[in-house]
């Protein structure tokens, strides 16, 4: 069957109509199970990290509060405490402030989830074809990234006031990883 259609200049163009529709483009299969939950969780984590650009007060709190706590407890309250032996009070202080900062970071996850539930975003996520656990996984990943920033800032501040890493760099990295794992456990 031959058909003619109007051309761009008003003329006609010839063509053939076979009566068949073009083949649909295949949709790639999404992974199932654990991989899908991690993939969807990473997308939700990126959503939560983008909020840092829109609400920079959160980033300021994540970065300034560890500095404030280290300086406050080291210089204001540090003179009142004199531990026995050759170990400085600041050696004990930084470990406690590390744990405190990571635990405080868990409040971002809880407050963010409560805010999303109040605004109805969780209900919208339920309507999407995403893993149910991806919201919590994404919030947890974003919170661990926030905590990582706070730990780095606090470690630099601690080094500036006299705290020292007594072992190898590898052991220090493992200790920081254990600290972030502790924070993840509190978040979850």
C-alpha positions as protocol buffer text, in pm:
chain_id: "A"
residue {
  index: 1
  type: UNK
  ca { x: 0 y: 0 z: 0 }
}
residue {
  index: 2
  type: UNK
  ca { x: 145 y: 331 z: -102 }
}
residue {
  index: 3
  type: UNK
  ca { x: 62 y: 652 z: 77 }
}
residue {
  index: 4
  type: UNK
  ca { x: 140 y: 1013 z: 17 }
}
residue {
  index: 5
  type: UNK
  ca { x: 190 y: 1269 z: 291 }
}
residue {
  index: 6
  type: UNK
  ca { x: 221 y: 1643 z: 263 }
}
residue {
  index: 7
  type: UNK
  ca { x: 584 y: 1755 z: 242 }
}
residue {
  index: 8
  type: UNK
  ca { x: 742 y: 2059 z: 407 }
}
residue {
  index: 9
  type: UNK
  ca { x: 684 y: 2281 z: 104 }
}
residue {
  index: 10
  type: UNK
  ca { x: 328 y: 2176 z: 36 }
}
residue {
  index: 11
  type: UNK
  ca { x: 418 y: 1893 z: -206 }
}
residue {
  index: 12
  type: UNK
  ca { x: 379 y: 1528 z: -130 }
}
residue {
  index: 13
  type: UNK
  ca { x: 630 y: 1266 z: -30 }
}
residue {
  index: 14
  type: UNK
  ca { x: 589 y: 904 z: -114 }
}
residue {
  index: 15
  type: UNK
  ca { x: 615 y: 633 z: 146 }
}
residue {
  index: 16
  type: UNK
  ca { x: 498 y: 288 z: 227 }
}
residue {
  index: 17
  type: UNK
  ca { x: 272 y: 194 z: 513 }
}
residue {
  index: 18
  type: UNK
  ca { x: 317 y: -165 z: 618 }
}
residue {
  index: 19
  type: UNK
  ca { x: 46 y: -146 z: 883 }
}
residue {
  index: 20
  type: UNK
  ca { x: 284 y: -251 z: 1163 }
}
residue {
  index: 21
  type: UNK
  ca { x: 381 y: -49 z: 1468 }
}
residue {
  index: 22
  type: UNK
  ca { x: 749 y: -2 z: 1549 }
}
residue {
  index: 23
  type: UNK
  ca { x: 900 y: -238 z: 1805 }
}
residue {
  index: 24
  type: UNK
  ca { x: 888 y: -97 z: 2160 }
}
residue {
  index: 25
  type: UNK
  ca { x: 1219 y: -17 z: 2324 }
}
residue {
  index: 26
  type: UNK
  ca { x: 1292 y: -279 z: 2590 }
}
residue {
  index: 27
  type: UNK
  ca { x: 1298 y: -149 z: 2947 }
}
residue {
  index: 28
  type: UNK
  ca { x: 1608 y: -263 z: 3134 }
}
residue {
  index: 29
  type: UNK
  ca { x: 1536 y: -489 z: 3429 }
}
residue {
  index: 30
  type: UNK
  ca { x: 1590 y: -341 z: 3775 }
}
residue {
  index: 31
  type: UNK
  ca { x: 1789 y: -548 z: 4020 }
}
residue {
  index: 32
  type: UNK
  ca { x: 1594 y: -718 z: 4294 }
}
residue {
  index: 33
  type: UNK
  ca { x: 1653 y: -753 z: 4665 }
}
residue {
  index: 34
  type: UNK
  ca { x: 1959 y: -619 z: 4839 }
}
residue {
  index: 35
  type: UNK
  ca { x: 2116 y: -451 z: 4535 }
}
residue {
  index: 36
  type: UNK
  ca { x: 1792 y: -269 z: 4461 }
}
residue {
  index: 37
  type: UNK
  ca { x: 1763 y: -149 z: 4821 }
}
residue {
  index: 38
  type: UNK
  ca { x: 2120 y: -15 z: 4811 }
}
residue {
  index: 39
  type: UNK
  ca { x: 2069 y: 151 z: 4472 }
}
residue {
  index: 40
  type: UNK
  ca { x: 1744 y: 315 z: 4581 }
}
residue {
  index: 41
  type: UNK
  ca { x: 1901 y: 404 z: 4915 }
}
residue {
  index: 42
  type: UNK
  ca { x: 2187 y: 583 z: 4740 }
}
residue {
  index: 43
  type: UNK
  ca { x: 1935 y: 788 z: 4540 }
}
residue {
  index: 44
  type: UNK
  ca { x: 1756 y: 888 z: 4860 }
}
residue {
  index: 45
  type: UNK
  ca { x: 2093 y: 969 z: 5020 }
}
residue {
  index: 46
  type: UNK
  ca { x: 2177 y: 1201 z: 4730 }
}
residue {
  index: 47
  type: UNK
  ca { x: 1838 y: 1368 z: 4782 }
}
residue {
  index: 48
  type: UNK
  ca { x: 1924 y: 1427 z: 5147 }
}
residue {
  index: 49
  type: UNK
  ca { x: 2274 y: 1553 z: 5067 }
}
residue {
  index: 50
  type: UNK
  ca { x: 2134 y: 1800 z: 4811 }
}
residue {
  index: 51
  type: UNK
  ca { x: 1941 y: 1953 z: 5101 }
}
residue {
  index: 52
  type: UNK
  ca { x: 2276 y: 2076 z: 5237 }
}
residue {
  index: 53
  type: UNK
  ca { x: 2294 y: 2324 z: 4951 }
}
residue {
  index: 54
  type: UNK
  ca { x: 1942 y: 2443 z: 5017 }
}
residue {
  index: 55
  type: UNK
  ca { x: 1967 y: 2449 z: 5398 }
}
residue {
  index: 56
  type: UNK
  ca { x: 2330 y: 2538 z: 5474 }
}
residue {
  index: 57
  type: UNK
  ca { x: 2251 y: 2587 z: 5844 }
}
residue {
  index: 58
  type: UNK
  ca { x: 2264 y: 2208 z: 5883 }
}
residue {
  index: 59
  type: UNK
  ca { x: 2617 y: 2198 z: 5744 }
}
residue {
  index: 60
  type: UNK
  ca { x: 2721 y: 2486 z: 5968 }
}
residue {
  index: 61
  type: UNK
  ca { x: 2587 y: 2297 z: 6271 }
}
residue {
  index: 62
  type: UNK
  ca { x: 2764 y: 1976 z: 6162 }
}
residue {
  index: 63
  type: UNK
  ca { x: 3096 y: 2159 z: 6124 }
}
residue {
  index: 64
  type: UNK
  ca { x: 3081 y: 2421 z: 6400 }
}
residue {
  index: 65
  type: UNK
  ca { x: 2940 y: 2222 z: 6693 }
}
residue {
  index: 66
  type: UNK
  ca { x: 3237 y: 1980 z: 6716 }
}
residue {
  index: 67
  type: UNK
  ca { x: 3479 y: 2275 z: 6719 }
}
residue {
  index: 68
  type: UNK
  ca { x: 3269 y: 2447 z: 6983 }
}
residue {
  index: 69
  type: UNK
  ca { x: 3255 y: 2138 z: 7208 }
}
residue {
  index: 70
  type: UNK
  ca { x: 3629 y: 2068 z: 7177 }
}
residue {
  index: 71
  type: UNK
  ca { x: 3726 y: 2426 z: 7258 }
}
residue {
  index: 72
  type: UNK
  ca { x: 3468 y: 2459 z: 7535 }
}
residue {
  index: 73
  type: UNK
  ca { x: 3564 y: 2141 z: 7716 }
}
residue {
  index: 74
  type: UNK
  ca { x: 3937 y: 2183 z: 7656 }
}
residue {
  index: 75
  type: UNK
  ca { x: 3983 y: 2543 z: 7765 }
}
residue {
  index: 76
  type: UNK
  ca { x: 3683 y: 2633 z: 7982 }
}
residue {
  index: 77
  type: UNK
  ca { x: 3638 y: 2310 z: 8177 }
}
residue {
  index: 78
  type: UNK
  ca { x: 3985 y: 2161 z: 8117 }
}
residue {
  index: 79
  type: UNK
  ca { x: 4149 y: 2359 z: 8395 }
}
residue {
  index: 80
  type: UNK
  ca { x: 3915 y: 2209 z: 8654 }
}
residue {
  index: 81
  type: UNK
  ca { x: 4012 y: 1850 z: 8573 }
}
residue {
  index: 82
  type: UNK
  ca { x: 4364 y: 1721 z: 8635 }
}
residue {
  index: 83
  type: UNK
  ca { x: 4398 y: 1348 z: 8559 }
}
residue {
  index: 84
  type: UNK
  ca { x: 4664 y: 1147 z: 8736 }
}
residue {
  index: 85
  type: UNK
  ca { x: 4968 y: 1033 z: 8540 }
}
residue {
  index: 86
  type: UNK
  ca { x: 5135 y: 1146 z: 8223 }
}
residue {
  index: 87
  type: UNK
  ca { x: 4818 y: 1142 z: 8009 }
}
residue {
  index: 88
  type: UNK
  ca { x: 4664 y: 1478 z: 7930 }
}
residue {
  index: 89
  type: UNK
  ca { x: 4297 y: 1554 z: 7993 }
}
residue {
  index: 90
  type: UNK
  ca { x: 4263 y: 1631 z: 7622 }
}
residue {
  index: 91
  type: UNK
  ca { x: 4343 y: 1269 z: 7537 }
}
residue {
  index: 92
  type: UNK
  ca { x: 4028 y: 1164 z: 7723 }
}
residue {
  index: 93
  type: UNK
  ca { x: 3828 y: 1461 z: 7602 }
}
residue {
  index: 94
  type: UNK
  ca { x: 3862 y: 1402 z: 7229 }
}
residue {
  index: 95
  type: UNK
  ca { x: 3745 y: 1039 z: 7252 }
}
residue {
  index: 96
  type: UNK
  ca { x: 3433 y: 1143 z: 7439 }
}
residue {
  index: 97
  type: UNK
  ca { x: 3360 y: 1430 z: 7204 }
}
residue {
  index: 98
  type: UNK
  ca { x: 3402 y: 1195 z: 6906 }
}
residue {
  index: 99
  type: UNK
  ca { x: 3135 y: 963 z: 7047 }
}
residue {
  index: 100
  type: UNK
  ca { x: 2911 y: 1255 z: 7144 }
}
residue {
  index: 101
  type: UNK
  ca { x: 2928 y: 1409 z: 6797 }
}
residue {
  index: 102
  type: UNK
  ca { x: 2846 y: 1081 z: 6623 }
}
residue {
  index: 103
  type: UNK
  ca { x: 2549 y: 1020 z: 6854 }
}
residue {
  index: 104
  type: UNK
  ca { x: 2425 y: 1376 z: 6802 }
}
residue {
  index: 105
  type: UNK
  ca { x: 2447 y: 1310 z: 6429 }
}
residue {
  index: 106
  type: UNK
  ca { x: 2180 y: 1044 z: 6470 }
}
residue {
  index: 107
  type: UNK
  ca { x: 1932 y: 1316 z: 6557 }
}
residue {
  index: 108
  type: UNK
  ca { x: 1950 y: 1441 z: 6197 }
}
residue {
  index: 109
  type: UNK
  ca { x: 1820 y: 1106 z: 6077 }
}
residue {
  index: 110
  type: UNK
  ca { x: 1534 y: 1095 z: 6323 }
}
residue {
  index: 111
  type: UNK
  ca { x: 1436 y: 1457 z: 6273 }
}
residue {
  index: 112
  type: UNK
  ca { x: 1460 y: 1424 z: 5896 }
}
residue {
  index: 113
  type: UNK
  ca { x: 1240 y: 1115 z: 5891 }
}
residue {
  index: 114
  type: UNK
  ca { x: 985 y: 1284 z: 6116 }
}
residue {
  index: 115
  type: UNK
  ca { x: 984 y: 1590 z: 5889 }
}
residue {
  index: 116
  type: UNK
  ca { x: 938 y: 1374 z: 5579 }
}
residue {
  index: 117
  type: UNK
  ca { x: 649 y: 1188 z: 5745 }
}
residue {
  index: 118
  type: UNK
  ca { x: 484 y: 1514 z: 5849 }
}
residue {
  index: 119
  type: UNK
  ca { x: 511 y: 1660 z: 5500 }
}
residue {
  index: 120
  type: UNK
  ca { x: 378 y: 1343 z: 5336 }
}
residue {
  index: 121
  type: UNK
  ca { x: 698 y: 1260 z: 5151 }
}
residue {
  index: 122
  type: UNK
  ca { x: 709 y: 909 z: 5295 }
}
residue {
  index: 123
  type: UNK
  ca { x: 359 y: 847 z: 5155 }
}
residue {
  index: 124
  type: UNK
  ca { x: 481 y: 966 z: 4815 }
}
residue {
  index: 125
  type: UNK
  ca { x: 778 y: 730 z: 4838 }
}
residue {
  index: 126
  type: UNK
  ca { x: 539 y: 442 z: 4911 }
}
residue {
  index: 127
  type: UNK
  ca { x: 368 y: 511 z: 4580 }
}
residue {
  index: 128
  type: UNK
  ca { x: 698 y: 482 z: 4392 }
}
residue {
  index: 129
  type: UNK
  ca { x: 850 y: 154 z: 4278 }
}
residue {
  index: 130
  type: UNK
  ca { x: 1138 y: 172 z: 4526 }
}
residue {
  index: 131
  type: UNK
  ca { x: 1249 y: -57 z: 4802 }
}
residue {
  index: 132
  type: UNK
  ca { x: 1073 y: 14 z: 5132 }
}
residue {
  index: 133
  type: UNK
  ca { x: 1400 y: 15 z: 5321 }
}
residue {
  index: 134
  type: UNK
  ca { x: 1562 y: 264 z: 5083 }
}
residue {
  index: 135
  type: UNK
  ca { x: 1436 y: 567 z: 5278 }
}
residue {
  index: 136
  type: UNK
  ca { x: 1605 y: 453 z: 5599 }
}
residue {
  index: 137
  type: UNK
  ca { x: 1915 y: 334 z: 5412 }
}
residue {
  index: 138
  type: UNK
  ca { x: 1943 y: 668 z: 5233 }
}
residue {
  index: 139
  type: UNK
  ca { x: 1896 y: 869 z: 5552 }
}
residue {
  index: 140
  type: UNK
  ca { x: 2155 y: 654 z: 5726 }
}
residue {
  index: 141
  type: UNK
  ca { x: 2412 y: 696 z: 5448 }
}
residue {
  index: 142
  type: UNK
  ca { x: 2360 y: 1073 z: 5444 }
}
residue {
  index: 143
  type: UNK
  ca { x: 2394 y: 1086 z: 5823 }
}
residue {
  index: 144
  type: UNK
  ca { x: 2718 y: 885 z: 5816 }
}
residue {
  index: 145
  type: UNK
  ca { x: 2854 y: 1131 z: 5558 }
}
residue {
  index: 146
  type: UNK
  ca { x: 2752 y: 1420 z: 5788 }
}
residue {
  index: 147
  type: UNK
  ca { x: 2920 y: 1245 z: 6081 }
}
residue {
  index: 148
  type: UNK
  ca { x: 3234 y: 1188 z: 5872 }
}
residue {
  index: 149
  type: UNK
  ca { x: 3260 y: 1559 z: 5807 }
}
residue {
  index: 150
  type: UNK
  ca { x: 3218 y: 1633 z: 6178 }
}
residue {
  index: 151
  type: UNK
  ca { x: 3479 y: 1374 z: 6277 }
}
residue {
  index: 152
  type: UNK
  ca { x: 3733 y: 1516 z: 6031 }
}
residue {
  index: 153
  type: UNK
  ca { x: 3677 y: 1870 z: 6159 }
}
residue {
  index: 154
  type: UNK
  ca { x: 3697 y: 1752 z: 6518 }
}
residue {
  index: 155
  type: UNK
  ca { x: 4017 y: 1553 z: 6456 }
}
residue {
  index: 156
  type: UNK
  ca { x: 4183 y: 1860 z: 6302 }
}
residue {
  index: 157
  type: UNK
  ca { x: 4065 y: 2074 z: 6594 }
}
residue {
  index: 158
  type: UNK
  ca { x: 4190 y: 1813 z: 6842 }
}
residue {
  index: 159
  type: UNK
  ca { x: 4530 y: 1802 z: 6675 }
}
residue {
  index: 160
  type: UNK
  ca { x: 4543 y: 2182 z: 6697 }
}
residue {
  index: 161
  type: UNK
  ca { x: 4486 y: 2181 z: 7076 }
}
residue {
  index: 162
  type: UNK
  ca { x: 4730 y: 1903 z: 7161 }
}
residue {
  index: 163
  type: UNK
  ca { x: 4556 y: 1569 z: 7102 }
}
residue {
  index: 164
  type: UNK
  ca { x: 4778 y: 1320 z: 6922 }
}
residue {
  index: 165
  type: UNK
  ca { x: 4732 y: 989 z: 6743 }
}
residue {
  index: 166
  type: UNK
  ca { x: 4959 y: 753 z: 6935 }
}
residue {
  index: 167
  type: UNK
  ca { x: 4957 y: 459 z: 6692 }
}
residue {
  index: 168
  type: UNK
  ca { x: 4994 y: 417 z: 6317 }
}
residue {
  index: 169
  type: UNK
  ca { x: 4781 y: 595 z: 6059 }
}
residue {
  index: 170
  type: UNK
  ca { x: 4624 y: 263 z: 5960 }
}
residue {
  index: 171
  type: UNK
  ca { x: 4508 y: 200 z: 6315 }
}
residue {
  index: 172
  type: UNK
  ca { x: 4374 y: 555 z: 6336 }
}
residue {
  index: 173
  type: UNK
  ca { x: 4175 y: 504 z: 6015 }
}
residue {
  index: 174
  type: UNK
  ca { x: 4036 y: 179 z: 6156 }
}
residue {
  index: 175
  type: UNK
  ca { x: 3942 y: 359 z: 6478 }
}
residue {
  index: 176
  type: UNK
  ca { x: 3760 y: 630 z: 6281 }
}
residue {
  index: 177
  type: UNK
  ca { x: 3583 y: 359 z: 6078 }
}
residue {
  index: 178
  type: UNK
  ca { x: 3478 y: 189 z: 6403 }
}
residue {
  index: 179
  type: UNK
  ca { x: 3349 y: 524 z: 6530 }
}
residue {
  index: 180
  type: UNK
  ca { x: 3141 y: 573 z: 6214 }
}
residue {
  index: 181
  type: UNK
  ca { x: 3014 y: 214 z: 6240 }
}
residue {
  index: 182
  type: UNK
  ca { x: 2905 y: 293 z: 6596 }
}
residue {
  index: 183
  type: UNK
  ca { x: 2723 y: 600 z: 6462 }
}
residue {
  index: 184
  type: UNK
  ca { x: 2557 y: 389 z: 6193 }
}
residue {
  index: 185
  type: UNK
  ca { x: 2442 y: 141 z: 6457 }
}
residue {
  index: 186
  type: UNK
  ca { x: 2288 y: 424 z: 6661 }
}
residue {
  index: 187
  type: UNK
  ca { x: 2115 y: 560 z: 6348 }
}
residue {
  index: 188
  type: UNK
  ca { x: 1975 y: 228 z: 6238 }
}
